[in-house]
Coordinates of C-alpha atoms in Angstrom, one line a residue:
X82 CA -14.0 74.6 39.6
X83 CA -15.1 76.1 36.3
X84 CA -18.6 75.0 35.3
X85 CA -20.3 75.5 32.0
X86 CA -24.0 76.1 31.7
X87 CA -25.6 72.7 30.9
X88 CA -23.0 70.5 32.6
X89 CA -25.4 68.5 34.6
X90 CA -22.9 66.1 36.3
X91 CA -21.1 69.0 38.1
X92 CA -21.4 69.9 41.7
X93 CA -24.2 72.4 40.8
X94 CA -26.1 69.8 38.8
X95 CA -29.0 67.7 39.9
X96 CA -32.6 68.5 40.8
X97 CA -33.3 71.7 42.7
X98 CA -36.6 73.4 43.3
X99 CA -37.2 76.7 45.0
X100 CA -40.9 75.9 45.6
X101 CA -42.8 76.2 48.8
X102 CA -40.8 75.4 52.0
X103 CA -41.7 75.2 55.7
X104 CA -40.8 78.0 58.1
X105 CA -37.9 76.0 59.5
X106 CA -36.5 75.4 56.0
X107 CA -36.8 79.1 55.1
X108 CA -35.0 80.1 58.3
X109 CA -32.2 77.6 57.7
X110 CA -32.0 78.9 54.1
X111 CA -31.3 82.4 55.1
X112 CA -29.0 81.5 58.0
X113 CA -26.3 80.4 55.6
X114 CA -24.8 83.8 55.1
X115 CA -23.1 85.8 57.8
X116 CA -23.2 89.2 56.0
X117 CA -24.9 92.3 57.5
X118 CA -24.7 94.7 54.6
X119 CA -24.6 94.9 50.8
X120 CA -22.6 96.9 48.4
X121 CA -22.5 97.1 44.6
X122 CA -19.8 98.3 42.2
X123 CA -21.2 98.6 38.7
X124 CA -18.8 99.4 35.8
X125 CA -19.2 100.3 32.2
X126 CA -15.7 100.6 30.7
X127 CA -16.6 101.7 27.1
X128 CA -16.8 105.1 25.4
X129 CA -18.3 106.1 22.1
X130 CA -21.9 106.0 20.8
X131 CA -21.7 102.6 19.2
X132 CA -21.1 101.2 22.7
X133 CA -24.5 102.5 23.9
X134 CA -25.5 99.0 24.9
X135 CA -22.7 98.8 27.6
X136 CA -24.1 101.9 29.3
X137 CA -27.6 100.3 29.0
X138 CA -26.3 97.0 30.5
X139 CA -24.9 98.8 33.5
X140 CA -27.9 101.1 34.1
X141 CA -30.2 98.0 33.9
X142 CA -28.3 96.3 36.7
X143 CA -28.2 99.5 38.6
X144 CA -32.0 99.8 38.4
X145 CA -32.3 96.1 39.5
X146 CA -30.1 96.4 42.6
X147 CA -31.9 99.6 43.7
X148 CA -35.3 97.9 43.2
X149 CA -34.3 95.0 45.4
X150 CA -33.1 97.2 48.2
X151 CA -29.5 98.4 47.9
X152 CA -29.5 102.2 48.4
X153 CA -27.5 104.6 46.3
X154 CA -25.2 105.3 49.3
X155 CA -24.0 101.7 48.9
X156 CA -23.7 101.6 45.1
X157 CA -20.7 102.9 43.2
X158 CA -21.7 103.5 39.5
X159 CA -19.0 104.0 37.0
X160 CA -20.0 105.1 33.4
X161 CA -17.2 105.8 30.9
X162 CA -19.4 107.8 28.6
X163 CA -22.4 110.1 29.0
X164 CA -24.9 108.6 26.6
X165 CA -27.9 110.7 27.8
X166 CA -26.1 113.9 26.7
X167 CA -24.4 112.5 23.6
X168 CA -25.1 114.8 20.6
X169 CA -26.2 111.7 18.6
X170 CA -28.9 110.8 21.1
X171 CA -32.3 111.4 19.6
X172 CA -33.8 111.2 23.1
X173 CA -31.7 113.6 25.2
X174 CA -31.5 112.7 28.9
X175 CA -32.8 109.2 28.2
X176 CA -31.3 105.7 27.9
X177 CA -33.3 102.6 26.9
X178 CA -32.8 98.8 27.1
X179 CA -35.7 97.9 24.8
X180 CA -36.9 99.2 21.5
X181 CA -40.4 99.8 23.0
X182 CA -38.9 102.6 25.0
X183 CA -41.1 101.7 28.0
X184 CA -38.4 102.5 30.6
X185 CA -36.0 105.4 30.7
X186 CA -33.0 103.9 32.6
X187 CA -31.4 107.2 33.3
X188 CA -34.5 108.9 34.9
X189 CA -34.3 111.4 37.7
X190 CA -33.0 109.3 40.6
X191 CA -29.5 108.3 39.4
X192 CA -26.2 109.0 41.0
X193 CA -23.1 108.5 38.8
X194 CA -20.0 108.4 41.0
X195 CA -17.3 108.2 38.3
X196 CA -18.0 109.3 34.8
X197 CA -16.0 109.9 31.6
X198 CA -12.3 109.9 32.0
X199 CA -12.6 109.2 35.7
X200 CA -13.3 105.6 34.8
X201 CA -9.8 104.2 34.7
X202 CA -8.1 101.0 35.8
X203 CA -6.3 103.0 38.6
X204 CA -9.5 104.4 40.0
X205 CA -11.3 101.0 39.8
X206 CA -8.5 99.3 41.7
X207 CA -8.4 102.2 44.3
X208 CA -12.2 101.6 44.8
X209 CA -11.7 97.9 45.5
X210 CA -8.6 98.3 47.7
X211 CA -9.6 101.5 49.5
X212 CA -6.3 103.2 48.6
X213 CA -7.6 106.6 47.8
X214 CA -6.0 110.0 47.9
X215 CA -7.2 112.2 50.8
X216 CA -9.4 114.4 48.5
X217 CA -11.7 111.6 47.4
X218 CA -15.1 112.0 49.3
X219 CA -16.7 109.2 51.2
X220 CA -19.5 109.0 48.6
X221 CA -16.9 107.8 46.0
X222 CA -15.5 105.1 48.3
X223 CA -16.3 101.5 48.9
X224 CA -16.8 101.6 52.7
X225 CA -17.2 97.9 53.1
X226 CA -16.0 95.6 55.9
X227 CA -15.7 91.9 56.7
X228 CA -19.5 91.5 57.0
X229 CA -20.1 93.0 53.5
X230 CA -21.4 91.1 50.5
X231 CA -20.2 92.9 47.4
X232 CA -21.7 92.6 43.9
X233 CA -19.2 93.6 41.2
X234 CA -20.7 93.9 37.7
X235 CA -18.5 94.9 34.7
X236 CA -19.3 95.3 31.0
X237 CA -17.3 96.5 28.0
X238 CA -14.9 95.1 25.4
X239 CA -12.4 92.4 26.3
X240 CA -10.5 89.4 25.3
X241 CA -8.4 86.5 26.7
X242 CA -7.9 87.5 30.4
X243 CA -8.3 91.3 29.9
X244 CA -11.0 94.0 29.9
X245 CA -10.4 97.2 28.0
X246 CA -11.1 100.6 29.7
X247 CA -12.0 103.3 27.2
X248 CA -10.0 101.7 24.4
X249 CA -7.0 103.1 26.1
X250 CA -5.8 100.7 28.9
X251 CA -6.6 97.1 30.1
X252 CA -7.5 95.4 33.3
X253 CA -6.0 91.9 33.4
X254 CA -7.2 88.8 35.1
X255 CA -4.1 88.7 37.3
X256 CA -4.5 92.4 38.2
X257 CA -8.1 91.9 39.2
X258 CA -7.1 88.8 41.2
X259 CA -4.4 90.7 43.1
X260 CA -6.9 93.4 43.9
X261 CA -9.3 90.9 45.4
X262 CA -6.5 89.4 47.4
X263 CA -5.7 92.8 48.9
X264 CA -9.4 93.1 49.8
X265 CA -9.3 89.8 51.5
X266 CA -6.2 90.7 53.5
X267 CA -7.7 94.0 54.5
X268 CA -11.0 92.2 55.5
X269 CA -13.0 94.4 53.1
X270 CA -15.6 91.7 52.3
X271 CA -17.5 88.7 53.5
X272 CA -18.3 87.4 50.0
X273 CA -18.0 88.7 46.4
X274 CA -20.2 88.0 43.4
X275 CA -18.2 89.0 40.3
X276 CA -20.2 89.2 37.0
X277 CA -18.5 90.0 33.7
X278 CA -20.2 90.6 30.3
X279 CA -17.6 90.9 27.5
X280 CA -16.1 88.7 24.8
X281 CA -14.2 85.8 26.3
X282 CA -15.6 86.8 29.7
X283 CA -14.9 83.6 31.5
X284 CA -11.2 84.0 31.1
X285 CA -11.2 87.1 33.3
X286 CA -11.8 85.1 36.5
X287 CA -9.3 82.3 35.7
X288 CA -6.5 83.8 37.9
X289 CA -8.6 84.4 41.0
X290 CA -7.2 82.9 44.2
X291 CA -9.0 84.7 47.1
X292 CA -11.4 83.0 49.4
X293 CA -15.2 83.5 49.0
X294 CA -15.2 84.9 45.5
X295 CA -18.0 83.6 43.2
X296 CA -17.5 84.5 39.6
X297 CA -19.8 84.3 36.6
X298 CA -19.2 85.2 33.0
X299 CA -21.2 85.2 29.7
X300 CA -18.7 83.6 27.3
X301 CA -15.9 81.1 27.0
X302 CA -12.4 81.7 25.6
X303 CA -12.8 82.3 21.8
X304 CA -16.4 83.3 22.1
X305 CA -18.0 86.7 21.6
X306 CA -20.6 88.6 23.7
X307 CA -23.5 89.5 21.4
X308 CA -26.0 92.4 21.3
X309 CA -29.6 91.3 21.8
X310 CA -31.3 93.7 19.4
X311 CA -30.9 96.9 17.4
X312 CA -33.1 100.0 17.9
X313 CA -33.5 101.9 14.6
X314 CA -34.9 105.0 16.4
X315 CA -31.8 105.2 18.6
X316 CA -29.5 104.1 15.8
X317 CA -27.5 101.4 17.5
X318 CA -27.8 98.1 19.5
X319 CA -29.2 98.9 23.0
X320 CA -28.5 95.9 25.2
X321 CA -26.4 92.7 25.3
X322 CA -27.9 89.2 25.4
X323 CA -26.5 88.2 28.8
X324 CA -27.9 91.2 30.5
X325 CA -31.1 91.1 28.6
X326 CA -31.9 87.5 29.7
X327 CA -30.6 88.2 33.3
X328 CA -33.1 91.1 33.5
X329 CA -35.8 88.9 32.1
X330 CA -35.2 86.4 34.9
X331 CA -35.0 89.0 37.6
X332 CA -38.2 90.9 36.4
X333 CA -40.2 87.6 36.3
X334 CA -38.8 85.9 39.4
X335 CA -37.2 88.4 41.8
X336 CA -38.6 90.4 44.7
X337 CA -36.9 91.5 47.8
X338 CA -38.1 88.4 49.7
X339 CA -37.4 86.0 46.8
X340 CA -36.0 82.5 47.5
X341 CA -34.5 82.3 44.0
X342 CA -30.8 81.2 44.1
X343 CA -27.6 81.8 42.2
X344 CA -28.2 78.3 40.7
X345 CA -31.7 79.1 39.6
X346 CA -30.4 82.2 37.7
X347 CA -27.4 80.5 36.2
X348 CA -29.4 77.6 34.8
X349 CA -31.9 80.0 33.4
X350 CA -29.2 81.2 31.0
X351 CA -29.6 79.3 27.7
X352 CA -26.5 79.1 25.6
X353 CA -28.6 79.1 22.4
X354 CA -30.2 82.4 23.4
X355 CA -26.9 83.9 24.5
X356 CA -25.0 82.5 21.4
X357 CA -22.2 81.8 23.9
X358 CA -21.4 79.5 26.8
X359 CA -21.9 81.1 30.2
X360 CA -19.6 79.8 33.0
X361 CA -19.4 80.0 36.7
X362 CA -16.4 79.4 39.0
X363 CA -17.3 78.0 42.4
X364 CA -14.2 76.4 43.9
X365 CA -13.2 79.6 45.9
X366 CA -16.7 80.0 47.3
X367 CA -17.6 78.3 50.6
X368 CA -21.3 77.8 50.0
X369 CA -23.3 75.6 47.6
X370 CA -24.8 78.0 45.0
X371 CA -28.1 76.1 45.2
X372 CA -28.3 77.5 48.8
X373 CA -27.3 81.1 48.0
X374 CA -30.3 83.4 47.6
X375 CA -29.7 86.0 44.9
X376 CA -30.9 88.6 47.5
X377 CA -27.6 87.9 49.4
X378 CA -26.0 90.1 46.6
X379 CA -28.8 92.0 45.0

């Protein structure tokens, strides 16, 4: 089913608290997933300086998954433009997600696997399906299996059932759905959490039909995805609202041993703050999201 944020009479509605629990409850809570390893595929599909915020979005999620324990060897980072080296960047080698410039997201410990014109629909589909040419090194492959939980985060410009790659080509909802189906047939995952931040984001998961895929987007059909704030020193908007409030939740609530769930995160997203209606699709997923720790994917 497709669920909008604030729909309290849906399957994910009702009261839920992640407060203190007995040892038995905690053990039962973490026994719900059968995965043994985690992977992340993080994709910024936009080029050009005015899309700085899309690079910042992706690097913010990259920093979060690393902080919570996924190593670089199991993260595939795709950045369609090199903002740290852009001639318009007043802070060479640095990318920020807040105007206070407290944190350089680029830093020294970053591994970009695909950059610039390597970020294409073809390469993205090859990553998901494992259909690489022989010259692609293992470090650029998604070496997952049927016990892998995979986080897929994408951000860029999109519309009704499509996401643009570099203002040149498009990934469609059906194309993405078929890629997930190939992954399912090849036993390349246990569960997938798909997160999309773009205009009309929730339409991109409408065509999905593979088992154990949980999808979450920031905006309904006809709605835009909005920047959170502008940085006059950088000269452009530096982060989008959905990612900003997701990071705020994660920084306040999430540690590697956290009991926070997918439901806790989803219901922390306020449509008034986002200026759009986030949605989540749960009908393909075999677990109740109030029992799925965020650390199963992050």
